[in-house]
Coordinates of C-alpha atoms in Angstrom, one line a residue:
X138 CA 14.8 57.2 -30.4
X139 CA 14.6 55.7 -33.9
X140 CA 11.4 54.6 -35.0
X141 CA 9.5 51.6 -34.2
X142 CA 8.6 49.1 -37.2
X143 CA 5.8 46.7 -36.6
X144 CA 4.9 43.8 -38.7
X145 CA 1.4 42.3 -38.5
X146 CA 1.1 38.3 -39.4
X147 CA 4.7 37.4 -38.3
X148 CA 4.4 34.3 -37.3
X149 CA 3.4 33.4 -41.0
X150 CA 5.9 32.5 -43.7
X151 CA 6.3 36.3 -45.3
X152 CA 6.1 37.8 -41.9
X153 CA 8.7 35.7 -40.3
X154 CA 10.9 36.2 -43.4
X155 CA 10.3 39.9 -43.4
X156 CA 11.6 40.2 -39.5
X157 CA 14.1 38.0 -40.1
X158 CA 15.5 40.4 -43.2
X159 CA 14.8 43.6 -41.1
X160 CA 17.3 41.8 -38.4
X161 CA 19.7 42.6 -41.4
X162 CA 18.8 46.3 -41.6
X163 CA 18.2 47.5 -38.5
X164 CA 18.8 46.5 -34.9
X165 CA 16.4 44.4 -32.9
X166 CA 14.9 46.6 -30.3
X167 CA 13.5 48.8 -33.2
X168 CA 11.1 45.6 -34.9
X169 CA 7.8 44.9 -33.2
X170 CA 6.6 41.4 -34.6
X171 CA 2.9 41.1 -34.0
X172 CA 1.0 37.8 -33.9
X173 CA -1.8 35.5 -32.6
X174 CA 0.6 32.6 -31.3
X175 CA 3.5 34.4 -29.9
X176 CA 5.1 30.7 -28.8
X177 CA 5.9 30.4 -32.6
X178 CA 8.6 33.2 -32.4
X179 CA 10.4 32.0 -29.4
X180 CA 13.6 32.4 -31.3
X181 CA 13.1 35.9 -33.0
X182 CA 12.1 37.2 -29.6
X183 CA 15.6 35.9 -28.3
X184 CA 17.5 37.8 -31.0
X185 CA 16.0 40.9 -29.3
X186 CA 13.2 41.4 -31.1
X187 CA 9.5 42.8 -29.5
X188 CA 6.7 39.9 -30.2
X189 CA 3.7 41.1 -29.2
X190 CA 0.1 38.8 -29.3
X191 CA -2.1 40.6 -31.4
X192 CA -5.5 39.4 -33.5
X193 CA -7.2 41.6 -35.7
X194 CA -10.4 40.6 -34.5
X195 CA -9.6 42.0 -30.8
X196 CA -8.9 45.8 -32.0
X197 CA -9.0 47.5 -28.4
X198 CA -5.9 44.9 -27.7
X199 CA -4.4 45.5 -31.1
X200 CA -4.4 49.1 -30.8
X201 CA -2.4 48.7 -27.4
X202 CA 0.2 46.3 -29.1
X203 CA 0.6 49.1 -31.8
X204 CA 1.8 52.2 -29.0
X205 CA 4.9 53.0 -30.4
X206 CA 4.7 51.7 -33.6
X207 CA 5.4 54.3 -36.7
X208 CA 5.3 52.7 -39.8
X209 CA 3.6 49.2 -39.7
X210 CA 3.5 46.6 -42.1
X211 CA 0.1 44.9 -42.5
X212 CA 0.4 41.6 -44.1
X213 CA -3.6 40.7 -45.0
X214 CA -5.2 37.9 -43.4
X215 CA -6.1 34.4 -44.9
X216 CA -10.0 34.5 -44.0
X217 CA -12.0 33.5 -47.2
X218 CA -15.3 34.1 -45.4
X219 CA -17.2 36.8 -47.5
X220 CA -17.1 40.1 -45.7
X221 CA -14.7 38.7 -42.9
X222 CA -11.2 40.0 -44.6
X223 CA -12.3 43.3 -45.0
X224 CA -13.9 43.8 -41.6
X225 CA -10.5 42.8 -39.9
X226 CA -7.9 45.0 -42.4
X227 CA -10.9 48.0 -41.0
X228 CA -10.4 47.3 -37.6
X229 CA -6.6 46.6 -38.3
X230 CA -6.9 50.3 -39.6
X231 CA -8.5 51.7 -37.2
X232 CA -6.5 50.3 -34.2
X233 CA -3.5 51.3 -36.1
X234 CA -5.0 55.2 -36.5
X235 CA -5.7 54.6 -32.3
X236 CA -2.6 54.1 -31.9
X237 CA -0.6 57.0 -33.7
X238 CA 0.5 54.4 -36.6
X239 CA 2.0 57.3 -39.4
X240 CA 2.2 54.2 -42.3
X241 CA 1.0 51.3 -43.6
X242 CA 2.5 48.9 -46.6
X243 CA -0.5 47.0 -47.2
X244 CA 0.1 43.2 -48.9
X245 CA -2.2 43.9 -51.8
X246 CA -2.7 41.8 -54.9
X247 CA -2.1 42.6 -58.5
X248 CA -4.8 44.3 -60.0
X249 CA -6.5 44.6 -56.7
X250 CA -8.7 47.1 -57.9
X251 CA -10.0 45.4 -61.4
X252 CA -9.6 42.0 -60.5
X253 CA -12.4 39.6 -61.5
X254 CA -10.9 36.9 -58.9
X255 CA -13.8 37.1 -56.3
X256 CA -11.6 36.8 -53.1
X257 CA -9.2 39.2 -53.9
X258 CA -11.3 42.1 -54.3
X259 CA -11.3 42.1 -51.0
X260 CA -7.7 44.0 -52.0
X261 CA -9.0 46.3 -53.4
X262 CA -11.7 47.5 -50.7
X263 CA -9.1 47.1 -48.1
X264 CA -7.2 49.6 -50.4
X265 CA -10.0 52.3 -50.7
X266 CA -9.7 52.0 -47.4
X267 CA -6.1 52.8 -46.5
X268 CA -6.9 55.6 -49.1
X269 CA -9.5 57.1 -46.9
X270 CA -7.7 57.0 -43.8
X271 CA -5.7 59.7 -43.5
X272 CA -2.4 57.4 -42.7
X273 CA 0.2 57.5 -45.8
X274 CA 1.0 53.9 -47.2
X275 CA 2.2 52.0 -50.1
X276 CA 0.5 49.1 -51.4
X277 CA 2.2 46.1 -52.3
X278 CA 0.3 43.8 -55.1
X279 CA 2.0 40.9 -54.6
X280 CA 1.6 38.3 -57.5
X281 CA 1.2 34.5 -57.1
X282 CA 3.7 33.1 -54.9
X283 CA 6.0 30.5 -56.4
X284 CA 5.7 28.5 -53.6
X285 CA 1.8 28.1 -54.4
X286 CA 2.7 25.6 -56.7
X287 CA 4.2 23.6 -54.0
X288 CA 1.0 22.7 -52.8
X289 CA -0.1 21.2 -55.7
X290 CA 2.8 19.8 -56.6
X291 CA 2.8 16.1 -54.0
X292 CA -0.4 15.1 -55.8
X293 CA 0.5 15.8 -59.4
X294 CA 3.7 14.1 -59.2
X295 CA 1.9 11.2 -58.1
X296 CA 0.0 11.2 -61.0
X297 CA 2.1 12.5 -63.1
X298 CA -0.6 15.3 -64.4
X299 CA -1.5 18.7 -63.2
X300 CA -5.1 19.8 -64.0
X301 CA -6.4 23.2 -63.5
X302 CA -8.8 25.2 -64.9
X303 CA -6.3 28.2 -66.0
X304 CA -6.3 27.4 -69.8
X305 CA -2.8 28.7 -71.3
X306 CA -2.7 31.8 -69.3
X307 CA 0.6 33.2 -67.9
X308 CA 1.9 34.4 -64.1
X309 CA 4.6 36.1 -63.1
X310 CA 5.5 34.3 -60.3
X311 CA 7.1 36.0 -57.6
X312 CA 9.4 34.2 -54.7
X313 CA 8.2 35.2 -51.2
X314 CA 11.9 36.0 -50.8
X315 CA 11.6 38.7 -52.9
X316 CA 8.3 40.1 -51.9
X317 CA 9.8 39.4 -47.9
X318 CA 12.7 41.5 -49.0
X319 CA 10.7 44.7 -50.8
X320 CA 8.6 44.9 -48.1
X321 CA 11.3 45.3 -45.6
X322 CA 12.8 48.0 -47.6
X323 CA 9.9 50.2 -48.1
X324 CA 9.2 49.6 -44.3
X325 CA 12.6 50.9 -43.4
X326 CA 13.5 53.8 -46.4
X327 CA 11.2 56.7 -47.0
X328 CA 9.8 57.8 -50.5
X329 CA 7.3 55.1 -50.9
X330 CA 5.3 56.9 -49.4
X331 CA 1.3 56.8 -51.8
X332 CA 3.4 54.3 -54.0
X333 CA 2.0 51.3 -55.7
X334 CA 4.0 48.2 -56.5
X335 CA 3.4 45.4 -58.7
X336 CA 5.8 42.6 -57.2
X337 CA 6.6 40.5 -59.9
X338 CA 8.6 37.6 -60.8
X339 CA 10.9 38.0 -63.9
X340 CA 8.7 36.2 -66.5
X341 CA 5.3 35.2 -67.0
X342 CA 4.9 31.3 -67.6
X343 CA 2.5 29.5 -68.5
X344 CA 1.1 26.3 -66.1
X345 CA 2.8 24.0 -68.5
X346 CA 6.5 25.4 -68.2
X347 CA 5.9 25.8 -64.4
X348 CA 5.3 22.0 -64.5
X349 CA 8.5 21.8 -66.4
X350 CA 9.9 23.6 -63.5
X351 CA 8.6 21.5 -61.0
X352 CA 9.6 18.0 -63.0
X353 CA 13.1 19.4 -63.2
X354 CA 13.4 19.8 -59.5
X355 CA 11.8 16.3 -58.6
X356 CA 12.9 14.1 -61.4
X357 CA 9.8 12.5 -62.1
X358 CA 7.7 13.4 -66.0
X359 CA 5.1 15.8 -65.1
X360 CA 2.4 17.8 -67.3
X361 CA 0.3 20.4 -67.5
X362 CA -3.5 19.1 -68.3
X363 CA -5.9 22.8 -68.7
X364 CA -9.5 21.0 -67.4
X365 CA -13.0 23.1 -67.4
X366 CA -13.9 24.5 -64.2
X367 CA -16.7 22.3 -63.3
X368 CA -14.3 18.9 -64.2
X369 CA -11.5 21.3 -61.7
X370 CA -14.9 21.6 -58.6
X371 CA -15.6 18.0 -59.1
X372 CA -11.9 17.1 -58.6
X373 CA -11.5 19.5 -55.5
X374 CA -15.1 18.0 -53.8
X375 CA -13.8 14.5 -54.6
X376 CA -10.7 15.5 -52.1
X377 CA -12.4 16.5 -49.4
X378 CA -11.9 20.3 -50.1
X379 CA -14.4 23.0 -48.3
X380 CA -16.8 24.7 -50.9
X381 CA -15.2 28.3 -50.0
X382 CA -11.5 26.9 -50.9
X383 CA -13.0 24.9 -53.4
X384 CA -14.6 28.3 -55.4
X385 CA -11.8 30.6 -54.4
X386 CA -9.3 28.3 -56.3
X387 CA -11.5 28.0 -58.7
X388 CA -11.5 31.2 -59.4
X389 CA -7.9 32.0 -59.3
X390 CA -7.5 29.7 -61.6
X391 CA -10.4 31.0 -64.1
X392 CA -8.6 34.7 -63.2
X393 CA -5.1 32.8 -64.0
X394 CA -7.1 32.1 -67.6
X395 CA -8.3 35.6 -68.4
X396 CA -5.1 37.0 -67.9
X397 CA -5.5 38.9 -64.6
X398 CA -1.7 37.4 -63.3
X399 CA 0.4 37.5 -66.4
X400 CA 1.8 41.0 -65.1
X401 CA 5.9 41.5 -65.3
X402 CA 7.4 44.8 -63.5
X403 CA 10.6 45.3 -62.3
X404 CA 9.8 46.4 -58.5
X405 CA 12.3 43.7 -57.0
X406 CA 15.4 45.5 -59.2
X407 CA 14.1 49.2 -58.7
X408 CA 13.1 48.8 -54.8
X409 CA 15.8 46.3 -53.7
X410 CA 18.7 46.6 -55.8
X411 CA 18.9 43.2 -56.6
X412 CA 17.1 41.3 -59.4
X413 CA 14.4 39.0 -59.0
X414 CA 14.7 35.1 -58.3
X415 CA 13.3 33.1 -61.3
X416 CA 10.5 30.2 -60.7
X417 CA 13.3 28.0 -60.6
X418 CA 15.9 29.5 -58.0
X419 CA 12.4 30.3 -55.4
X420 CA 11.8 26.6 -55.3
X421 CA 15.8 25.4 -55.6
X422 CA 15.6 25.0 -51.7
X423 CA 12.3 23.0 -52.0
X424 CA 13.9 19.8 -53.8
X425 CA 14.4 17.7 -51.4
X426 CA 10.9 17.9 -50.7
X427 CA 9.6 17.4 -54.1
X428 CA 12.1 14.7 -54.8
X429 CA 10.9 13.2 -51.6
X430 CA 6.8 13.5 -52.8
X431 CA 6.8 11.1 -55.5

């Protein structure tokens, strides 16, 4: 029997997209899609695909949802509470290691283990972590999603101005498309084995020519305005935000600044074959919707 792939967080955007490209690569009865609301992947489930419910924070039932599995893919969760993110990749581990899991490709972040961006050193434990585990992995350091800007794009185009606190620094935007697609392939080929992979977009651009980027796509004048992070907290209390979102944007955006995202590889050519999408094609299929915010 071939082996079993499992992918952790699929009913999410980049685990739904990276079962949806492993459909491509291998047949259905070999991907294990694990995930809290199992309802949400009605459809993948009738393609022939195993969804299983599994929550990180219930490890003796996680561990049973993992039999089987061989090489899983663990797609890190979205808890900003300190402590909380790295207590459930652990227990993700450990479950995993219960189980007879052989790998893990880990959903890291970019300088995950000298980032000054408070929340995502929480990478870089959860790395140390795979390290001392036994299990061989890969991590994948995923830079800023492109489609990050689509959530501050409705209220910028409606004023017209985008303020953040990341002065003139640069990302290297990456399309979840692409990081969907390098994940599936390391999941399925061997030889990543103990790798690391910076997934990068194919230029690093500054918050002003993203906006240019997203005012293209809407049709509506749209700047770049670099604010202080105290004038960015005000801002972000004013709109209702929590204080945790509120200081973990803030300091993404301050990490944005120092230059902590401005990394450009080419891991999306070397592991996939194909080159990566540009700021512009990742958010192509999103303007309707920002022609439709304004």
């Amino acid at each position: 029997m071939e082996m079993l792939l499992g992918i952790t967080g699929a009913g999410g955007h980049l685990g739904r997209r990276v079962v949806e490209v492993l459909l491509a690569l291998v047949p259905a009865q070999r991907i294990r899609a694990l995930t809290r609301r199992p309802e949400k992947l009605a459809d993948l489930a009738a393609r022939g695909v195993s969804v299983v419910e599994a929550d990180f924070a219930k490890p003796e039932a996680l561990s049973r949802a993992l039999a089987g599995v061989e090489r899983l893919l663990l797609i890190s969760t979205d808890d900003l509470r300190p402590g909380a993110r790295v207590a459930l990749h652990r227990q993700a581990i450990e479950a995993a290691q219960r189980a007879g899991v052989r790998y893990i490709a880990y959903t890291s972040a970019v300088r995950a283990d000298q980032t000054p961006v408070g929340f995502m050193r929480d990478h870089g434990e959860t790395e140390a972590l795979l390290r001392e585990s036994g299990l061989a992995w890969t991590f994948l350091r995923n830079n800023l999603y492109a489609e990050t800007l689509l959530m501050v794009a409705p209220q910028a185009l409606q004023t017209g101005v985008l303020q953040l606190p990341a002065g003139e620094g640069r990302v290297a935007f990456v399309a979840r498309e692409d990081c969907a697609r390098v994940a599936a392939t390391v999941l399925v080929s061997p030889g990543h084995e103990g790798r690391i992979y910076d997934v990068t977009g194919p230029e690093a651009l500054s918050y002003a020519e993203a906006v240019a980027v997203l005012s293209r796509l809407s049709g509506k004048p749209l700047r770049y305005e670099a604010v202080t992070p105290e004038a960015y907290r005000r801002a972000m209390a004013a709109a209702g935000l929590p204080e945790i979102v509120i200081e973990a944007m803030t300091s993404m955006y301050q990490g944005v600044a120092q230059g902590v995202f401005n990394l450009v590889t080419s891991v999306v050519q070397e592991v996939t074959g194909q080159p990566p999408l540009t700021l512009e094609q990742a958010l192509e299929a999103h303007r309707a919707a920002l022609q439709a915010s304004v």
